[in-house]
Coordinates of C-alpha atoms and ligand atoms in Angstrom, one line a residue:
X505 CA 136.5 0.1 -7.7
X506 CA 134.2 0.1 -11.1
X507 CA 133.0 3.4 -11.8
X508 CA 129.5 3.8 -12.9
X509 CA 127.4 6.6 -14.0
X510 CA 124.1 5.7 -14.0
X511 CA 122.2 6.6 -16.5
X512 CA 119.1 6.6 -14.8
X513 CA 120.1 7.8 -11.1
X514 CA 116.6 8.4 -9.7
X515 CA 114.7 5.7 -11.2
X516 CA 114.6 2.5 -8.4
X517 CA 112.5 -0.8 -8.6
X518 CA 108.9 0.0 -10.0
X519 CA 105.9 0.1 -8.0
X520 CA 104.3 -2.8 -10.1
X521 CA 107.6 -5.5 -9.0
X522 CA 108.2 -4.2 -6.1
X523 CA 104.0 -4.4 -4.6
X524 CA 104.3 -8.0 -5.7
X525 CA 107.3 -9.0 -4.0
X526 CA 106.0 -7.6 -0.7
X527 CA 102.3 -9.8 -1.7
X528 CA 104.3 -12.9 -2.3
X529 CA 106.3 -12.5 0.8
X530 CA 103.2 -11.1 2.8
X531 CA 100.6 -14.1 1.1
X532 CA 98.8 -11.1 1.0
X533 CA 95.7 -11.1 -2.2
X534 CA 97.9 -9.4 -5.2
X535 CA 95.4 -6.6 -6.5
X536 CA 98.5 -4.7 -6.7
X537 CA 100.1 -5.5 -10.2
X538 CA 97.7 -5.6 -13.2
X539 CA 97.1 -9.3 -14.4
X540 CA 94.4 -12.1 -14.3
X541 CA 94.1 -15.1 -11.7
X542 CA 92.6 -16.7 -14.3
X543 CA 94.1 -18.1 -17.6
X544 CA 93.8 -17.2 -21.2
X545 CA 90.9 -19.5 -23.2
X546 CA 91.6 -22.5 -23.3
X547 CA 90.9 -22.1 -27.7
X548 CA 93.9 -19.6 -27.4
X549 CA 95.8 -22.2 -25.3
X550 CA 95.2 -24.6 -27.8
X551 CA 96.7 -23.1 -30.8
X552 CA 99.7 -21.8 -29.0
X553 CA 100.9 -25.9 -28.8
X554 CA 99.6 -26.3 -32.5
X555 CA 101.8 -23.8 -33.9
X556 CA 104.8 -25.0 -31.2
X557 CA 104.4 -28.5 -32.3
X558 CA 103.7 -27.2 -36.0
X559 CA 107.5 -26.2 -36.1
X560 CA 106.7 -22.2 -35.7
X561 CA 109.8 -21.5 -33.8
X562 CA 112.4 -20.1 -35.8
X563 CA 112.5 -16.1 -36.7
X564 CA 109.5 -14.8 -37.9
X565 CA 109.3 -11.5 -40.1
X566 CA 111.1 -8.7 -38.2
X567 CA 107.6 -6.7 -38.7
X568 CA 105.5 -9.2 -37.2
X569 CA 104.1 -12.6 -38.5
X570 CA 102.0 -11.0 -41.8
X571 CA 99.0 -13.3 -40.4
X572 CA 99.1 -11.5 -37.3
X573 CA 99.2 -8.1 -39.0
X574 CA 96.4 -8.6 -41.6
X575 CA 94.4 -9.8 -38.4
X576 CA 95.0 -6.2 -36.5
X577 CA 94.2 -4.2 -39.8
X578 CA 90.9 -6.3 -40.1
X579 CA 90.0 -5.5 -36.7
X580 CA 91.1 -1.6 -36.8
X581 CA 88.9 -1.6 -39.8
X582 CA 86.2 -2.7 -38.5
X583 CA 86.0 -0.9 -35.2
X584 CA 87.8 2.6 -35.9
X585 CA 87.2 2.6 -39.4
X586 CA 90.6 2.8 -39.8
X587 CA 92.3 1.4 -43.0
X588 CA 95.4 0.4 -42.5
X589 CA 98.5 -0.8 -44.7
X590 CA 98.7 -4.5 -42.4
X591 CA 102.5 -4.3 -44.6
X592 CA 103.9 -0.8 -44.1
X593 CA 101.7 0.8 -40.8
X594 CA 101.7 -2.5 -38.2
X595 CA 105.0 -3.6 -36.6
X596 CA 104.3 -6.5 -34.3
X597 CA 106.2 -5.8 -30.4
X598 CA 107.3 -7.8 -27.7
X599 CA 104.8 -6.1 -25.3
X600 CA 103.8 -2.6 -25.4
X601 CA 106.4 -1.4 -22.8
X602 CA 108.6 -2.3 -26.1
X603 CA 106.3 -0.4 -28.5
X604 CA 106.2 2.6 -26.2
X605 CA 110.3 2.6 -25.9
X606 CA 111.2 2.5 -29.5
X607 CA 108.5 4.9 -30.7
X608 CA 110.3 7.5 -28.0
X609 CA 113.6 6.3 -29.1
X610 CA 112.8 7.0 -32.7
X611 CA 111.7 10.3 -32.7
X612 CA 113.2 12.1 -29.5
X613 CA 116.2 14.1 -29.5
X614 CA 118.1 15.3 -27.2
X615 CA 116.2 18.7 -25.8
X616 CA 112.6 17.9 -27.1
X617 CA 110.2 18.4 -24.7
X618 CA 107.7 15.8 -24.3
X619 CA 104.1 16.4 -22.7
X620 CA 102.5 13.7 -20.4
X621 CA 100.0 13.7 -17.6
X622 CA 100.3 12.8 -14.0
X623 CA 99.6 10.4 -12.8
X624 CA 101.7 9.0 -15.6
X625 CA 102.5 5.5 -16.8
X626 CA 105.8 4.7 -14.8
X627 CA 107.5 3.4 -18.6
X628 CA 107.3 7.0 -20.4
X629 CA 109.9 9.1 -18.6
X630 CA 112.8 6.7 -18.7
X631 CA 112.2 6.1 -22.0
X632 CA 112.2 10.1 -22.8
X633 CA 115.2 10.6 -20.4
X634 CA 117.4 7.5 -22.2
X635 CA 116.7 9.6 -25.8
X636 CA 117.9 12.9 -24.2
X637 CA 114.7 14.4 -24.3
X638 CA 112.6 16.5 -21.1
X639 CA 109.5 15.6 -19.4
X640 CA 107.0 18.0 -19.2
X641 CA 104.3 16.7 -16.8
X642 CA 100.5 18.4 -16.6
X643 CA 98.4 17.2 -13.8
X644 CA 95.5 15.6 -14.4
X645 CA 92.3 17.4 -12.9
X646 CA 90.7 15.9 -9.7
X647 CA 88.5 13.8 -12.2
X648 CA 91.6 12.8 -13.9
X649 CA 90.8 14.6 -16.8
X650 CA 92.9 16.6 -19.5
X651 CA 92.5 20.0 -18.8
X652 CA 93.6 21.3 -21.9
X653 CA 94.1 25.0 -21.4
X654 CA 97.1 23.6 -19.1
X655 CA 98.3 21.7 -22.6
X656 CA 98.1 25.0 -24.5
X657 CA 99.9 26.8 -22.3
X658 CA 102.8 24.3 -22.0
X659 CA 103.4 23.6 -26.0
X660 CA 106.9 25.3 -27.1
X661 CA 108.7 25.5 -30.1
X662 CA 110.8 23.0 -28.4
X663 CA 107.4 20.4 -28.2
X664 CA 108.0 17.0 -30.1
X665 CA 105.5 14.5 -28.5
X666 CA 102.1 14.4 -26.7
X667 CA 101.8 10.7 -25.2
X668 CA 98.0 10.1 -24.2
X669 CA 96.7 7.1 -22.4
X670 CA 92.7 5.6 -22.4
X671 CA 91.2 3.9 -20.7
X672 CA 93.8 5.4 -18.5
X673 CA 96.1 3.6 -16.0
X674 CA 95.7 4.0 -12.4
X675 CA 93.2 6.2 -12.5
X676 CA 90.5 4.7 -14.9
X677 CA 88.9 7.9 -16.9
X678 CA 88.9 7.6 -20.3
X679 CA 89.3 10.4 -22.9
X680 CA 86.2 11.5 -24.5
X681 CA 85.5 13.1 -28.2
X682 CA 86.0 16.4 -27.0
X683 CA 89.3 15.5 -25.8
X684 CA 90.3 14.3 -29.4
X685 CA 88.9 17.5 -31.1
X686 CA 91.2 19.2 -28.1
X687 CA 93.8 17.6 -29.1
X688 CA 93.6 17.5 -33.1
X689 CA 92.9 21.3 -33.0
X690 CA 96.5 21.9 -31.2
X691 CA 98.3 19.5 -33.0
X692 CA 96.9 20.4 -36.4
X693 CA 99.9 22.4 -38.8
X694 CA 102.4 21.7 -36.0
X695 CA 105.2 18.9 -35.9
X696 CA 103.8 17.5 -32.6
X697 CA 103.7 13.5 -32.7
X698 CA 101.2 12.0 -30.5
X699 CA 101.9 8.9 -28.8
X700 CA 98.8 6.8 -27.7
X701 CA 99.0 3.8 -25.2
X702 CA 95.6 1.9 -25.8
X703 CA 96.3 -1.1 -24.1
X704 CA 93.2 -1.5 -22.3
X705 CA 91.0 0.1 -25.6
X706 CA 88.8 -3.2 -25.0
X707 CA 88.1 -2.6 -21.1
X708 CA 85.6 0.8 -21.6
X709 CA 82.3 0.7 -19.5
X710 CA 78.8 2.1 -19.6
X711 CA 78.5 1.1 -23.1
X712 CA 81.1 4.5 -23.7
X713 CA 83.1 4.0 -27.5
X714 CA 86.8 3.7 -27.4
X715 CA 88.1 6.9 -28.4
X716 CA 90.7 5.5 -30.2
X717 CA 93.2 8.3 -32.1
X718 CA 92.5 6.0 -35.0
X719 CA 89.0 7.1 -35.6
X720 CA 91.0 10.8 -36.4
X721 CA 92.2 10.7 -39.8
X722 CA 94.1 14.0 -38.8
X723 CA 95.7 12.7 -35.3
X724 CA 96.6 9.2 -37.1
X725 CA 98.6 10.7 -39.4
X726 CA 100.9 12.4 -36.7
X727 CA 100.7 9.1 -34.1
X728 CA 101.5 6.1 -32.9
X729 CA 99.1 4.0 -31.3
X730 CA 100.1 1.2 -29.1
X731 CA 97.5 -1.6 -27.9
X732 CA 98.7 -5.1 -25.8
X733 CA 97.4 -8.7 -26.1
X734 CA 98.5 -9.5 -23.0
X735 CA 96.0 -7.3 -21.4
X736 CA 93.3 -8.3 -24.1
X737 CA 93.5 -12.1 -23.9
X738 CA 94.6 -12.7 -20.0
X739 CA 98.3 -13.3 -21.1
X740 CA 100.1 -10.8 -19.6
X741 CA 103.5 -13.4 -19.6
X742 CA 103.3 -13.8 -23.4
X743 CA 104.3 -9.5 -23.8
X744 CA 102.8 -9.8 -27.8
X745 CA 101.5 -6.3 -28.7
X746 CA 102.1 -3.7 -31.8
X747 CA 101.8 -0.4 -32.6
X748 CA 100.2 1.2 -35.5
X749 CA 101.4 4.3 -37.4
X750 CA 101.6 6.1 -40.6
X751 CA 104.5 4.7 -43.1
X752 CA 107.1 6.9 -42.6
X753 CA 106.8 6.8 -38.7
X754 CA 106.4 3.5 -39.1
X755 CA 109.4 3.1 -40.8
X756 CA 111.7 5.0 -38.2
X757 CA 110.3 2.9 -35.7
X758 CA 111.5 -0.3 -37.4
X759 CA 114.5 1.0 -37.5
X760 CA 115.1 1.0 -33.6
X761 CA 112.8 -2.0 -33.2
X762 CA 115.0 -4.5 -35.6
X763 CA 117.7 -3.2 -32.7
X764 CA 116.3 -3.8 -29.6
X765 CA 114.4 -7.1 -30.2
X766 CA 114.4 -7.9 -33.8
X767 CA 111.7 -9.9 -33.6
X768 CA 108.5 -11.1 -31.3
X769 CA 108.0 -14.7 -30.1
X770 CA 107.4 -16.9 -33.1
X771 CA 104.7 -19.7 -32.0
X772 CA 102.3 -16.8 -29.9
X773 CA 101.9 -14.5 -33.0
X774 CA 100.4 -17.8 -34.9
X775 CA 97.9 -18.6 -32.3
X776 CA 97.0 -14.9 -31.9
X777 CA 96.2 -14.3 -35.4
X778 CA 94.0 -17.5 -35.6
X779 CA 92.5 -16.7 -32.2
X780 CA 91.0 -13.4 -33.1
X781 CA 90.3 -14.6 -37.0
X782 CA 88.3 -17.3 -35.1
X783 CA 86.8 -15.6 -31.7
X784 CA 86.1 -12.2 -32.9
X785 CA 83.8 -12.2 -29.8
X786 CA 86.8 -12.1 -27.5
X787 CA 87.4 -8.8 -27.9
X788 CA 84.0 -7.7 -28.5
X789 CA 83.0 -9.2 -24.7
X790 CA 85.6 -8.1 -23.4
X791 CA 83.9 -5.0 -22.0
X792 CA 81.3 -6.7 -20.5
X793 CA 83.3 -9.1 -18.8
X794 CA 85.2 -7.0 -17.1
X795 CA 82.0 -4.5 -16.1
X796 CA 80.6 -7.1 -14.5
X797 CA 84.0 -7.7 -12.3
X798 CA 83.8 -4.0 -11.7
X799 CA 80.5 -3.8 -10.5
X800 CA 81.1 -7.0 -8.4
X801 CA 84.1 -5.2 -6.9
X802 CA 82.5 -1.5 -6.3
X803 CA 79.1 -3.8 -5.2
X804 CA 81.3 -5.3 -2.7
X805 CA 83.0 -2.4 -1.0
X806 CA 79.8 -0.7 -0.8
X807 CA 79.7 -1.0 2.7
X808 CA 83.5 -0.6 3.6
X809 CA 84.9 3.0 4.5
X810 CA 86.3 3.4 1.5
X811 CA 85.0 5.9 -1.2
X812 CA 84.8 4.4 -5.0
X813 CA 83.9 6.2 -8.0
X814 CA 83.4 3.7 -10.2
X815 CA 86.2 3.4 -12.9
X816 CA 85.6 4.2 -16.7
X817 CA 87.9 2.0 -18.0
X818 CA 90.7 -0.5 -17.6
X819 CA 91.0 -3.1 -14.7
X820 CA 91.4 -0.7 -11.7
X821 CA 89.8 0.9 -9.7
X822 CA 90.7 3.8 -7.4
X823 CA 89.5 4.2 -3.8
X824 CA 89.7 6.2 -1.2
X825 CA 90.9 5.8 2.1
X826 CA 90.6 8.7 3.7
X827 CA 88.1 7.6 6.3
X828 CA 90.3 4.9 7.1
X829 CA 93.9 6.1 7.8
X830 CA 95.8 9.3 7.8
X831 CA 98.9 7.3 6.2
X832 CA 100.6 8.4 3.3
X833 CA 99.1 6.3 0.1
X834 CA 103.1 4.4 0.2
X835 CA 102.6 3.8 3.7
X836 CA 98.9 2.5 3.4
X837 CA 99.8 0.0 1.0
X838 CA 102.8 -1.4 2.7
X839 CA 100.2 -1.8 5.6
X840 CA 97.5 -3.0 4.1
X841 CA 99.8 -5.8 2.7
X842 CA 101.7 -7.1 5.3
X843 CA 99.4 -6.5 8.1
X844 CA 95.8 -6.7 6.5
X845 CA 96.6 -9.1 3.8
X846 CA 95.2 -7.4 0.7
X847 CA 98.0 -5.5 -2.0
X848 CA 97.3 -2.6 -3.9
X849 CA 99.2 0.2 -5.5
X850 CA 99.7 3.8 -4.2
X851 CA 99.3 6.8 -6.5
X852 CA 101.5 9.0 -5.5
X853 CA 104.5 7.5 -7.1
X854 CA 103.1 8.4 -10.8
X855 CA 103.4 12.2 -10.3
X856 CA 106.5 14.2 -10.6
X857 CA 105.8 16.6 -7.8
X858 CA 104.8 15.4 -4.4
X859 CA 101.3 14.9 -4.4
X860 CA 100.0 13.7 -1.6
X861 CA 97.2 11.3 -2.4
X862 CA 94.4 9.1 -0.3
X863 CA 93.6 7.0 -3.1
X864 CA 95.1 3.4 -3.9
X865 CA 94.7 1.3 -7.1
X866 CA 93.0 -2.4 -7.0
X867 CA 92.9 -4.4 -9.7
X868 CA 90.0 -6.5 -10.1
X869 CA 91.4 -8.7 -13.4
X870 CA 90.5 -11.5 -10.8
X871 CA 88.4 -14.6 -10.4
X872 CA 85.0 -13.6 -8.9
X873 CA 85.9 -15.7 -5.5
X874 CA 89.4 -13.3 -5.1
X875 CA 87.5 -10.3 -5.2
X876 CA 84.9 -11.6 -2.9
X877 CA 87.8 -12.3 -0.7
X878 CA 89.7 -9.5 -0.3
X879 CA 86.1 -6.8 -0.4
X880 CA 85.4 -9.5 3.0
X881 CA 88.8 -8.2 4.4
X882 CA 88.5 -4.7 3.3
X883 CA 85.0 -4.2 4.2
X884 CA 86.4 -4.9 8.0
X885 CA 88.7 -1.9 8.0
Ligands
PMP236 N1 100.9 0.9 -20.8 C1 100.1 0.8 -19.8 C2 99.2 2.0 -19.5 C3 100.0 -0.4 -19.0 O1 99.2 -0.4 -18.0 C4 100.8 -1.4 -19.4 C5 100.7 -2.7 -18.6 N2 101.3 -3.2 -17.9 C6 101.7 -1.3 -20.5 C7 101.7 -0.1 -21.2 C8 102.7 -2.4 -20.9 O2 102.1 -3.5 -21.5 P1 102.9 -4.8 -21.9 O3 102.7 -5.7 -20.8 O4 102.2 -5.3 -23.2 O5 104.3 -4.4 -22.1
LIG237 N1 100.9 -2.2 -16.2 C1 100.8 -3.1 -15.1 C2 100.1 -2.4 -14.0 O1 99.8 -1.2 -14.1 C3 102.1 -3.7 -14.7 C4 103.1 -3.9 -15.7 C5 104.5 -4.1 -15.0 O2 104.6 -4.7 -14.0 N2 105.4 -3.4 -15.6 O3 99.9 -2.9 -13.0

């Protein structure tokens, strides 16, 4: 008999996979797992054949496609005011879960302690464990904010990493300049790195700014910040994204990058780069076009038992089930899946002590006709 030792013993199927599977089998409405029902432009759709026919489809640059690069320094540029090196500070990623991986697996040794916040990001921790490192997990307050006397209190000597996330996946707050002055201030003449996932820095409502770390001359210099096209352009499939950090972290994280993919998809880096040279306004409306499928959505449970506080950011939104069910939040979704028709994702799962939670996460990435369709069924609950 073959003798394994996992390497990962209490890490199963995630959440995302395994809500999706029981949505196919159940033909329940996925708005479990985040994506679009809808496609990418049909512009971006466009140049993706042009440069496949064009003959882009060998081995690009193990940094990225330079067109691609000079693209995301233009656009940190203009809306962080962030200059960037497009050469030495951008390495192009085959998604962000990639980006997130080698950035750990760069800097963590065995023993660091690495700070995140629960409900965390199911990608972090395995990531940490695989480089020998330890988890340290701070709650998130009942607004799923940092508190950050609970991040002072938890920095050691033994402290290598902070990882943030905003707009913040499941919960939907977003951090705020207070939390960036927070956060510089405790950082500053220490060796902490700070690891920013920014994947949905396009989806922030109410007209709020993106906090991005880039804006922070003092935190860029310590971070890496990750963002995702798939999440930006409705191409979730195509897993193009990059991370942006100072040379010489940039440099270590080439190092495991040229290792664990080498490179990113040829033919999509091309049609990204002249997609956002071309459609600026993509990203620019992006906000606004998803606010408007959040208000749809929170317009359309207004009169279901559920409670919503509308979502800051991202494409989720919590609710509340309390009034509904005394069922655990795992228990609720399996139900509401198989037997109500509608998928969503419990909370619980994202924190590392049992916390029991009556909220589940929609995603309302979906055409306006979905989400009228599954509010109908959850409105009758
Ligand atoms: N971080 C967060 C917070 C996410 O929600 C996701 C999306 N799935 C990722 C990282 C991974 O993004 P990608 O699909 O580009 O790997
Ligand atoms: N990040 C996506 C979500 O939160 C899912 C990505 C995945 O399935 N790994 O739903």
């Amino acid at each position: 008999m073959l003798k394994i030792a996992s390497k990962l013993p209490h890490v199963g199927t995630t959440i995302f996979t395994v809500m999706s599977q029981m949505a196919n089998e159940y033909q329940a409405i996925n708005l479990s797992q985040g994506y679009p029902d809808f496609n990418a432009p049909q512009p971006l759709l466009d140049l993706m054949q042009k440069y496949l026919n064009a003959g882009m489809n060998q081995y690009p640059p193990m940094t990225g496609v330079a067109y691609l690069r000079q693209q995301i320094a233009a656009k940190v540029d203009k809306l962080y005011s962030c200059t960037v090196d497009s050469e030495t500070e951008i390495t192009v990623t085959s998604g962000a879960t990639e980006a997130l991986f080698v950035a750990i697996q760069a800097t963590i040794e065995a023993d660091d302690e690495v700070i995140v916040f629960d409900p965390v990001y199911d990608s972090y921790e395995p990531a940490i464990q695989l480089a020998g490192g330890r988890t340290i997990h701070i709650p998130l307050d009942d607004k799923f904010n940092i508190n950050w006397n609970l991040v002072r209190a938890a920095v050691t000597s033994r402290t290598r990493m902070i990882i943030v996330n905003s707009p913040h996946n499941p919960s939907g707050s977003t951090l705020k300049a207070e939390d960036l002055d927070q956060l510089e201030a405790l950082t500053e003449d220490s060796d902490i790195l700070v690891l920013s996932d920014e994947v949905y820095e396009h989806m922030v409502f109410n007209s709020l700014a993106h906090e991005s770390i880039l804006r922070r001359p003092k935190l860029r210099e310590r971070a890496f910040v990750v963002s995702s096209f798939g999440k930006t352009y409705h191409a979730t499939g195509w897993k193009v994204a990059y991370c942006v950090a100072p040379v010489a972290l940039s440099a270590e994280f080439r190092k495991v990058h040229q290792y664990v993919t080498f490179t990113t998809h040829t033919p999509t880096q091309w049609a990204l780069a002249e997609y956002m040279e071309n459609y600026p306004e993509h990203y620019l409306e992006l906000p606004a076009f998803y606010q408007a499928k959040r208000d749809l959505f929170v317009e359309e449970m207004k009169d279901s038992r559920f409670k919503l506080t509308p979502s800051q950011g991202t494409y989720f939104q919590l609710a509340d089930y309390s009034q509904i069910s005394d069922k655990s939040d795992v228990d609720f979704t399996h139900w509401l899946t198989q037997e109500i028709g509608v998928a969503a994702i419990p909370i619980s799962v994202f924190y590392d002590k049992p916390t029991p939670s009556q909220h589940v996460r929609f995603c309302f990435a979906k055409d306006d006709a979905t989400i009228r369709a599954a509010c109908k069924i959850l409105r009758e609950l």
